[in-house]
CSV table of C-alpha atoms and ligand atoms in Angstrom, one decimal:
chain,number,residue,atom,x,y,z
A,183,MET,CA,107.8,169.7,-51.2
A,184,SER,CA,104.6,169.0,-49.2
A,185,MET,CA,104.5,169.8,-45.5
A,186,PHE,CA,103.0,167.5,-42.8
A,187,LYS,CA,102.6,167.9,-39.1
A,188,ALA,CA,104.8,166.1,-36.6
A,189,LEU,CA,104.9,166.1,-32.8
A,190,VAL,CA,108.5,166.8,-32.1
A,191,VAL,CA,110.4,166.4,-28.8
A,192,ARG,CA,113.5,168.5,-28.5
A,193,LYS,CA,116.2,168.4,-25.9
A,194,THR,CA,116.5,171.6,-23.8
A,195,GLU,CA,118.8,172.7,-21.0
A,196,THR,CA,116.2,171.8,-18.4
A,197,GLY,CA,114.9,168.6,-20.0
A,198,GLN,CA,112.8,168.4,-23.1
A,199,SER,CA,110.2,170.4,-25.1
A,200,VAL,CA,107.2,169.0,-27.0
A,201,ALA,CA,105.6,170.9,-29.9
A,202,VAL,CA,103.7,170.4,-33.1
A,203,GLU,CA,105.9,171.3,-36.1
A,204,GLN,CA,105.5,171.4,-39.9
A,205,TRP,CA,108.0,169.0,-41.4
A,206,THR,CA,108.9,167.9,-45.0
A,207,ASP,CA,110.2,164.6,-46.3
A,208,ALA,CA,113.7,165.9,-45.9
A,209,ASP,CA,113.3,165.8,-42.1
A,210,LEU,CA,112.6,162.0,-42.2
A,211,MET,CA,115.2,159.4,-41.5
A,212,GLU,CA,116.6,156.8,-43.8
A,213,GLY,CA,114.5,153.8,-44.8
A,214,ASP,CA,113.1,152.1,-47.9
A,215,VAL,CA,109.4,152.6,-47.2
A,216,THR,CA,107.6,156.0,-46.6
A,217,LEU,CA,104.3,155.7,-44.9
A,218,ARG,CA,101.3,158.0,-44.6
A,219,VAL,CA,100.4,157.4,-41.0
A,220,SER,CA,96.6,157.3,-40.4
A,221,HIS,CA,96.5,156.0,-36.8
A,222,SER,CA,98.8,155.5,-33.8
A,223,THR,CA,98.3,154.8,-30.2
A,224,VAL,CA,99.6,155.6,-26.7
A,225,ASN,CA,101.6,152.9,-25.0
A,226,TYR,CA,103.3,153.1,-21.6
A,227,LYS,CA,106.6,153.6,-23.4
A,228,ASP,CA,105.1,156.5,-25.4
A,229,GLY,CA,104.1,158.0,-22.1
A,230,LEU,CA,107.6,157.7,-20.8
A,231,ALA,CA,109.0,159.3,-24.0
A,232,LEU,CA,106.6,162.2,-24.1
A,233,THR,CA,106.8,163.1,-20.4
A,234,GLY,CA,110.6,162.4,-20.3
A,235,LYS,CA,110.1,160.3,-17.2
A,236,ALA,CA,112.6,157.7,-18.5
A,237,PRO,CA,115.4,157.9,-21.1
A,238,VAL,CA,113.3,156.2,-23.8
A,239,ILE,CA,114.4,158.8,-26.5
A,240,ARG,CA,118.0,158.2,-27.7
A,241,ARG,CA,118.0,160.5,-30.8
A,242,TRP,CA,117.2,164.2,-30.9
A,243,PRO,CA,115.0,165.7,-32.1
A,244,MET,CA,112.5,162.8,-31.8
A,245,VAL,CA,109.0,162.1,-33.1
A,246,PRO,CA,107.7,159.6,-30.5
A,247,GLY,CA,105.2,156.9,-31.2
A,248,ILE,CA,106.2,153.3,-31.3
A,249,ASP,CA,103.2,152.1,-33.2
A,250,ALA,CA,101.8,153.2,-36.6
A,251,ALA,CA,99.2,152.0,-39.0
A,252,GLY,CA,99.0,153.6,-42.5
A,253,ILE,CA,99.4,153.4,-46.2
A,254,VAL,CA,102.6,153.0,-48.2
A,255,GLU,CA,103.4,156.1,-50.1
A,256,THR,CA,106.7,155.1,-51.7
A,257,SER,CA,108.7,151.9,-51.4
A,258,SER,CA,111.8,150.3,-52.8
A,259,HIS,CA,111.3,147.3,-50.6
A,260,PRO,CA,110.3,144.2,-52.6
A,261,ASP,CA,107.4,143.2,-50.3
A,262,PHE,CA,105.6,146.6,-50.3
A,263,ARG,CA,104.1,148.8,-52.9
A,264,PHE,CA,102.2,152.1,-53.1
A,265,GLY,CA,98.8,151.8,-51.4
A,266,ASP,CA,99.6,148.8,-49.2
A,267,ALA,CA,98.1,149.0,-45.7
A,268,VAL,CA,100.7,148.2,-43.1
A,269,VAL,CA,101.4,148.0,-39.4
A,270,LEU,CA,104.6,149.0,-37.6
A,271,ASN,CA,105.4,148.1,-34.0
A,272,GLY,CA,108.7,148.8,-32.2
A,273,TRP,CA,112.1,148.2,-33.8
A,274,GLY,CA,113.2,151.4,-32.0
A,275,THR,CA,110.7,153.7,-33.6
A,276,GLY,CA,110.0,156.6,-31.2
A,277,GLU,CA,113.3,155.7,-29.4
A,278,THR,CA,116.2,155.7,-31.9
A,279,HIS,CA,114.2,156.1,-35.1
A,280,LEU,CA,111.6,158.8,-35.9
A,281,GLY,CA,108.2,157.4,-34.9
A,282,ALA,CA,104.5,157.5,-35.5
A,283,TYR,CA,103.3,160.9,-34.1
A,284,ALA,CA,103.6,162.5,-37.5
A,285,GLN,CA,101.5,162.3,-40.7
A,286,LYS,CA,104.5,160.6,-42.4
A,287,THR,CA,107.3,158.3,-41.3
A,288,ARG,CA,110.1,156.5,-43.2
A,289,VAL,CA,111.2,153.1,-42.0
A,290,LYS,CA,112.8,149.8,-43.0
A,291,GLY,CA,110.3,147.7,-45.0
A,292,ASP,CA,111.6,144.7,-43.0
A,293,TRP,CA,110.0,146.2,-39.9
A,294,LEU,CA,106.5,146.3,-41.4
A,295,VAL,CA,103.8,143.7,-41.3
A,296,PRO,CA,100.8,143.8,-43.7
A,297,LEU,CA,97.6,145.1,-42.0
A,298,PRO,CA,95.9,141.7,-41.1
A,299,ALA,CA,92.8,140.8,-43.0
A,300,GLY,CA,89.7,141.6,-41.0
A,301,LEU,CA,91.3,144.5,-39.1
A,302,THR,CA,91.0,148.2,-39.8
A,303,ALA,CA,93.9,150.5,-39.2
A,304,ALA,CA,92.1,151.9,-36.2
A,305,GLU,CA,91.5,148.4,-34.8
A,306,ALA,CA,95.2,147.5,-35.3
A,307,MET,CA,96.2,150.6,-33.3
A,308,ALA,CA,93.6,149.8,-30.6
A,309,ILE,CA,95.6,146.6,-30.3
A,310,GLY,CA,99.0,148.2,-30.8
A,311,THR,CA,102.2,147.1,-29.1
A,312,ALA,CA,100.3,146.5,-25.8
A,313,GLY,CA,97.9,144.1,-27.4
A,314,TYR,CA,100.5,142.4,-29.6
A,315,THR,CA,102.6,141.9,-26.5
A,316,ALA,CA,99.5,140.4,-24.7
A,317,MET,CA,99.3,138.0,-27.7
A,318,LEU,CA,103.0,137.2,-27.5
A,319,SER,CA,102.5,136.3,-23.8
A,320,VAL,CA,99.5,134.1,-24.6
A,321,LEU,CA,101.6,132.3,-27.4
A,322,ALA,CA,104.5,131.8,-24.9
A,323,LEU,CA,102.2,130.2,-22.4
A,324,GLU,CA,100.7,128.0,-25.1
A,325,ARG,CA,104.1,126.9,-26.3
A,326,HIS,CA,104.8,126.0,-22.7
A,327,GLY,CA,101.9,123.5,-23.0
A,328,LEU,CA,99.5,125.3,-20.7
A,329,LYS,CA,95.7,125.3,-21.5
A,330,PRO,CA,92.5,126.5,-19.8
A,331,SER,CA,91.7,123.1,-18.3
A,332,ASP,CA,95.0,123.3,-16.3
A,333,GLY,CA,93.6,125.9,-13.9
A,334,PRO,CA,93.1,129.7,-13.5
A,335,ILE,CA,95.3,132.4,-15.0
A,336,VAL,CA,96.2,135.7,-13.4
A,337,VAL,CA,96.5,139.0,-15.3
A,338,THR,CA,98.2,142.0,-13.6
A,339,GLY,CA,97.9,145.6,-14.6
A,340,ALA,CA,94.4,144.4,-15.6
A,341,ALA,CA,92.8,147.8,-16.5
A,342,GLY,CA,95.9,148.9,-18.5
A,343,GLY,CA,96.5,148.2,-22.2
A,344,VAL,CA,98.4,144.9,-22.0
A,345,GLY,CA,96.2,143.7,-19.2
A,346,SER,CA,92.9,144.5,-20.9
A,347,VAL,CA,93.8,142.8,-24.2
A,348,ALA,CA,95.2,139.8,-22.4
A,349,ILE,CA,91.9,139.4,-20.5
A,350,ALA,CA,89.9,139.6,-23.7
A,351,LEU,CA,92.1,137.0,-25.4
A,352,LEU,CA,92.3,134.6,-22.5
A,353,ALA,CA,88.6,134.7,-21.7
A,354,ALA,CA,87.8,134.0,-25.3
A,355,ALA,CA,90.1,131.0,-25.3
A,356,GLY,CA,88.2,129.6,-22.3
A,357,TRP,CA,90.6,130.5,-19.4
A,358,HIS,CA,89.3,131.4,-15.9
A,359,VAL,CA,90.8,134.8,-15.7
A,360,ILE,CA,91.7,136.4,-12.3
A,361,ALA,CA,92.2,140.2,-13.0
A,362,SER,CA,94.5,142.1,-10.6
A,363,THR,CA,93.8,145.8,-10.5
A,364,GLY,CA,94.3,148.8,-8.3
A,365,ARG,CA,91.1,150.3,-9.7
A,366,GLY,CA,88.3,148.4,-8.0
A,367,ALA,CA,85.8,150.8,-9.7
A,368,GLU,CA,86.8,149.1,-13.0
A,369,ALA,CA,85.5,145.7,-11.9
A,370,ASP,CA,82.5,145.8,-14.2
A,371,TYR,CA,84.7,146.9,-17.1
A,372,LEU,CA,87.1,143.9,-16.4
A,373,LYS,CA,84.2,141.5,-16.2
A,374,ALA,CA,82.8,142.9,-19.5
A,375,LEU,CA,86.2,141.9,-21.0
A,376,GLY,CA,85.8,138.4,-19.7
A,377,ALA,CA,87.4,138.4,-16.2
A,378,ALA,CA,85.9,135.7,-13.9
A,379,GLU,CA,87.3,137.3,-10.7
A,380,VAL,CA,88.7,140.7,-9.9
A,381,ILE,CA,91.3,141.0,-7.0
A,382,ASP,CA,92.9,144.0,-5.4
A,383,ARG,CA,96.5,144.5,-6.6
A,384,ALA,CA,97.5,145.3,-3.0
A,385,GLU,CA,97.3,141.5,-2.4
A,386,LEU,CA,100.3,141.1,-4.7
A,387,SER,CA,102.3,144.3,-4.4
A,388,GLY,CA,104.1,143.8,-1.0
A,389,PRO,CA,107.3,141.7,-0.4
A,390,ALA,CA,106.8,138.1,-1.4
A,391,ARG,CA,107.5,134.9,0.6
A,392,PRO,CA,109.6,132.3,-1.3
A,393,LEU,CA,106.5,130.1,-1.6
A,394,ALA,CA,102.8,130.9,-0.9
A,395,LYS,CA,99.4,129.2,-1.4
A,396,GLU,CA,99.1,128.0,-5.0
A,397,ARG,CA,96.4,130.1,-6.7
A,398,TRP,CA,97.0,129.8,-10.5
A,399,ILE,CA,98.7,127.8,-13.1
A,400,ALA,CA,99.7,130.7,-15.3
A,401,GLY,CA,99.9,134.5,-15.5
A,402,VAL,CA,100.5,137.5,-17.7
A,403,ASP,CA,102.4,140.2,-15.8
A,404,SER,CA,102.9,143.7,-16.9
A,405,VAL,CA,103.9,145.0,-13.5
A,406,GLY,CA,107.2,143.3,-12.4
A,407,SER,CA,108.8,143.9,-9.0
A,408,HIS,CA,107.1,142.5,-5.9
A,409,THR,CA,104.0,141.7,-7.9
A,410,LEU,CA,105.9,139.4,-10.2
A,411,ALA,CA,107.6,137.8,-7.2
A,412,ASN,CA,104.2,137.1,-5.6
A,413,LEU,CA,102.9,135.7,-8.9
A,414,LEU,CA,105.8,133.2,-9.0
A,415,ALA,CA,105.4,132.2,-5.4
A,416,MET,CA,101.6,131.6,-5.9
A,417,THR,CA,102.0,129.6,-9.1
A,418,ARG,CA,100.9,125.9,-9.1
A,419,TYR,CA,103.4,123.1,-9.7
A,420,GLY,CA,104.6,123.1,-13.4
A,421,GLY,CA,103.0,126.5,-14.2
A,422,ALA,CA,104.5,129.6,-15.9
A,423,ILE,CA,104.3,133.3,-15.8
A,424,ALA,CA,104.9,135.5,-18.9
A,425,ALA,CA,106.7,138.6,-17.8
A,426,CYS,CA,106.3,141.6,-20.1
A,427,GLY,CA,106.3,144.8,-18.0
A,428,LEU,CA,107.6,146.9,-15.2
A,429,ALA,CA,104.7,149.2,-14.2
A,430,GLN,CA,105.5,148.6,-10.5
A,431,GLY,CA,109.3,148.4,-11.0
A,432,MET,CA,112.2,146.8,-12.9
A,433,ASP,CA,113.4,144.8,-9.9
A,434,LEU,CA,112.5,141.2,-9.2
A,435,PRO,CA,112.8,140.6,-5.4
A,436,SER,CA,112.2,136.8,-5.6
A,437,SER,CA,113.9,133.6,-4.7
A,438,VAL,CA,114.6,130.4,-6.7
A,439,ALA,CA,112.1,128.5,-4.6
A,440,PRO,CA,109.2,128.5,-7.2
A,441,PHE,CA,111.6,127.3,-9.9
A,442,ILE,CA,113.4,124.5,-8.0
A,443,LEU,CA,110.6,123.3,-5.7
A,444,ARG,CA,107.5,123.7,-8.0
A,445,GLY,CA,109.1,123.6,-11.5
A,446,VAL,CA,107.6,127.0,-12.2
A,447,SER,CA,108.9,128.8,-15.3
A,448,LEU,CA,109.4,132.5,-16.0
A,449,LEU,CA,108.8,133.3,-19.7
A,450,GLY,CA,110.4,136.6,-20.9
A,451,ILE,CA,108.4,138.6,-23.5
A,452,ASP,CA,109.9,141.2,-25.8
A,453,SER,CA,107.9,143.0,-28.5
A,454,VAL,CA,110.5,145.4,-29.8
A,455,MET,CA,113.0,143.1,-31.5
A,456,CYS,CA,110.7,140.1,-31.8
A,457,PRO,CA,111.5,138.3,-35.0
A,458,LYS,CA,109.1,138.8,-37.9
A,459,PRO,CA,107.7,135.2,-38.1
A,460,ARG,CA,106.5,135.5,-34.5
A,461,ARG,CA,105.0,138.9,-35.2
A,462,LEU,CA,103.1,137.6,-38.2
A,463,GLU,CA,101.8,134.7,-36.0
A,464,ALA,CA,100.7,137.1,-33.2
A,465,TRP,CA,98.9,139.4,-35.6
A,466,ALA,CA,97.2,136.5,-37.4
A,467,ARG,CA,96.0,135.2,-34.0
A,468,LEU,CA,94.8,138.7,-32.9
A,469,ALA,CA,92.8,139.1,-36.1
A,470,ARG,CA,91.3,135.7,-35.6
A,471,ASP,CA,90.8,135.5,-31.9
A,472,LEU,CA,90.2,139.0,-30.5
A,473,ASP,CA,86.5,139.7,-30.1
A,474,LYS,CA,85.7,143.0,-31.9
A,475,GLY,CA,83.0,143.9,-29.4
A,476,ARG,CA,85.4,143.5,-26.5
A,477,LEU,CA,88.1,145.4,-28.4
A,478,ALA,CA,85.6,148.3,-28.8
A,479,VAL,CA,84.9,148.1,-25.0
A,480,LEU,CA,88.6,148.6,-24.2
A,481,THR,CA,89.2,151.4,-26.8
A,482,SER,CA,88.9,155.1,-26.7
A,483,THR,CA,90.0,157.5,-29.4
A,484,ILE,CA,91.8,160.9,-29.2
A,485,GLY,CA,93.0,163.5,-31.7
A,486,PHE,CA,96.6,164.5,-32.3
A,487,GLU,CA,96.4,167.5,-30.0
A,488,ALA,CA,95.5,165.4,-27.0
A,489,LEU,CA,98.7,163.4,-27.1
A,490,PRO,CA,100.7,165.2,-24.4
A,491,GLU,CA,97.8,165.1,-21.8
A,492,THR,CA,97.2,161.4,-22.6
A,493,ALA,CA,100.9,160.6,-22.1
A,494,ALA,CA,100.7,162.3,-18.7
A,495,ALA,CA,97.5,160.3,-17.9
A,496,ILE,CA,99.1,156.9,-18.8
A,497,MET,CA,102.0,157.7,-16.5
A,498,ALA,CA,99.5,158.6,-13.7
A,499,GLY,CA,97.8,155.2,-14.3
A,500,THR,CA,94.4,156.7,-15.1
A,501,VAL,CA,94.1,155.5,-18.7
A,502,ARG,CA,91.8,152.6,-19.1
A,503,GLY,CA,92.5,150.0,-21.8
A,504,ARG,CA,93.8,151.3,-25.1
A,505,VAL,CA,93.9,154.7,-26.7
A,506,VAL,CA,93.8,155.1,-30.5
A,507,VAL,CA,95.3,158.4,-31.9
A,508,ALA,CA,93.7,159.6,-35.2
A,509,ILE,CA,96.8,161.1,-37.0
A,510,GLY,CA,95.8,161.4,-40.7
B,703,NDP,P1,99.3,150.9,-19.0
B,703,NDP,O1,99.7,152.1,-18.3
B,703,NDP,O2,98.2,150.9,-20.0
B,703,NDP,O3,99.0,149.7,-17.9
B,703,NDP,C1,99.8,149.5,-16.8
B,703,NDP,C2,98.9,149.1,-15.7
B,703,NDP,O4,99.8,148.6,-14.6
B,703,NDP,C3,98.1,150.2,-15.1
B,703,NDP,O5,96.9,150.5,-15.8
B,703,NDP,C4,97.8,149.7,-13.7
B,703,NDP,O6,96.8,148.7,-13.8
B,703,NDP,C5,99.1,148.9,-13.4
B,703,NDP,N1,100.0,149.6,-12.5
B,703,NDP,C6,100.5,150.9,-12.7
B,703,NDP,N2,101.3,151.2,-11.7
B,703,NDP,C7,101.4,150.2,-10.9
B,703,NDP,C8,102.1,150.0,-9.7
B,703,NDP,N3,102.9,150.9,-9.1
B,703,NDP,N4,101.9,148.8,-9.1
B,703,NDP,C9,101.1,147.8,-9.6
B,703,NDP,N5,100.4,148.0,-10.8
B,703,NDP,C10,100.6,149.2,-11.4
B,703,NDP,O7,100.6,150.3,-19.8
B,703,NDP,P2,100.7,149.2,-20.9
B,703,NDP,O8,99.7,148.2,-20.7
B,703,NDP,O9,100.9,149.9,-22.2
B,703,NDP,O10,102.1,148.6,-20.5
B,703,NDP,C11,102.2,147.8,-19.3
B,703,NDP,C12,103.7,147.5,-19.1
B,703,NDP,O11,104.1,146.6,-20.0
B,703,NDP,C13,104.6,148.6,-19.0
B,703,NDP,O12,105.6,148.5,-18.0
B,703,NDP,C14,105.3,148.6,-20.4
B,703,NDP,O13,106.5,149.2,-20.4
B,703,NDP,C15,105.3,147.1,-20.6
B,703,NDP,N6,105.4,146.7,-22.0
B,703,NDP,C16,106.4,145.8,-22.4
B,703,NDP,C17,106.4,145.4,-23.7
B,703,NDP,C18,107.5,144.4,-24.0
B,703,NDP,O14,107.9,144.3,-25.2
B,703,NDP,N7,107.9,143.6,-23.1
B,703,NDP,C19,105.5,145.9,-24.7
B,703,NDP,C20,104.4,146.7,-24.2
B,703,NDP,C21,104.4,147.1,-22.9
B,703,NDP,P3,95.6,148.7,-12.7
B,703,NDP,O15,95.1,150.2,-12.6
B,703,NDP,O16,94.6,147.8,-13.3
B,703,NDP,O17,96.2,148.3,-11.4
């Protein structure tokens, strides 16, 4: 039986250990499709799993990695055959199911989407869960009826993965994008992605008043906590904020004032269990709308061995944009 390398996290008495191991197919979990993983990526959640900073891993040992792009090696699923190029995001991979930081993984075919036409495996992982979540946020705002002519849009965690892709998508769609970042030195980067204005995240990170001066009609928030409360308090009448993250915190110290006095809406975004039709819609829109030049600007690439240090960097908030991991 052929061996392949896997980055394995094991539980120890003091916490967890991370090491590259040689595994065989017999180590993989149940599933009707086995993939040769060519590329993965590092999302915030992968950082949490690899560093052990939050209890993301709920099965031991675990191969982290919530996103994979690769080629079908074997399949008994009717939709997939040997040689098909596919993308995997979420569904518990890297949490309860062995994930993408291995040269092979075995999953349910129902979790897979075909690699969208026009994207390479590396580009799909440059997008990854962070970028697909940015697209889900844009789709939610569109379904709410919001459009660029309604007013500006704010994007928080702007220099991070979700934020960077959201800026590129929204700017391409014609929005006036206000990028909120703690990294003022990245202003030129954010403008290269399409941001019209860059503001200091400190403006939004303190306790919010119930209502404040109206600054935008919409927002994509990957930060949560006081930042989300401030976004809501500063949203114009009838606007909406898509909430997808918790980089500042999981709390929401807000009031009902924006909802009942300005008709503001809070749109919840989940990528992990998102139903397949919406995933396919998001990936089709990403393949169509995301400018390849801007995707290249926000992407860096690492090798397998750099995963632990990159996980620590994303937790420290020093990773810019998106990171592709060359696995194969
Ligand atoms: P990144 O680490 O790439 O980006 C997060 C960004 O948030 C940072 O770059 C930083 O941006 C900002 N930030 C970090 N700490 C703080 C803080 N204390 N206060 C304010 N801003 C802060 O992560 P991702 O983009 O991959 O993920 C972002 C968030 O979205 C995470 O919480 C993640 O769990 C969540 N997420 C949720 C998904 C879902 O399904 N709902 C899917 C994917 C991600 P800057 O330096 O510009 O200020």
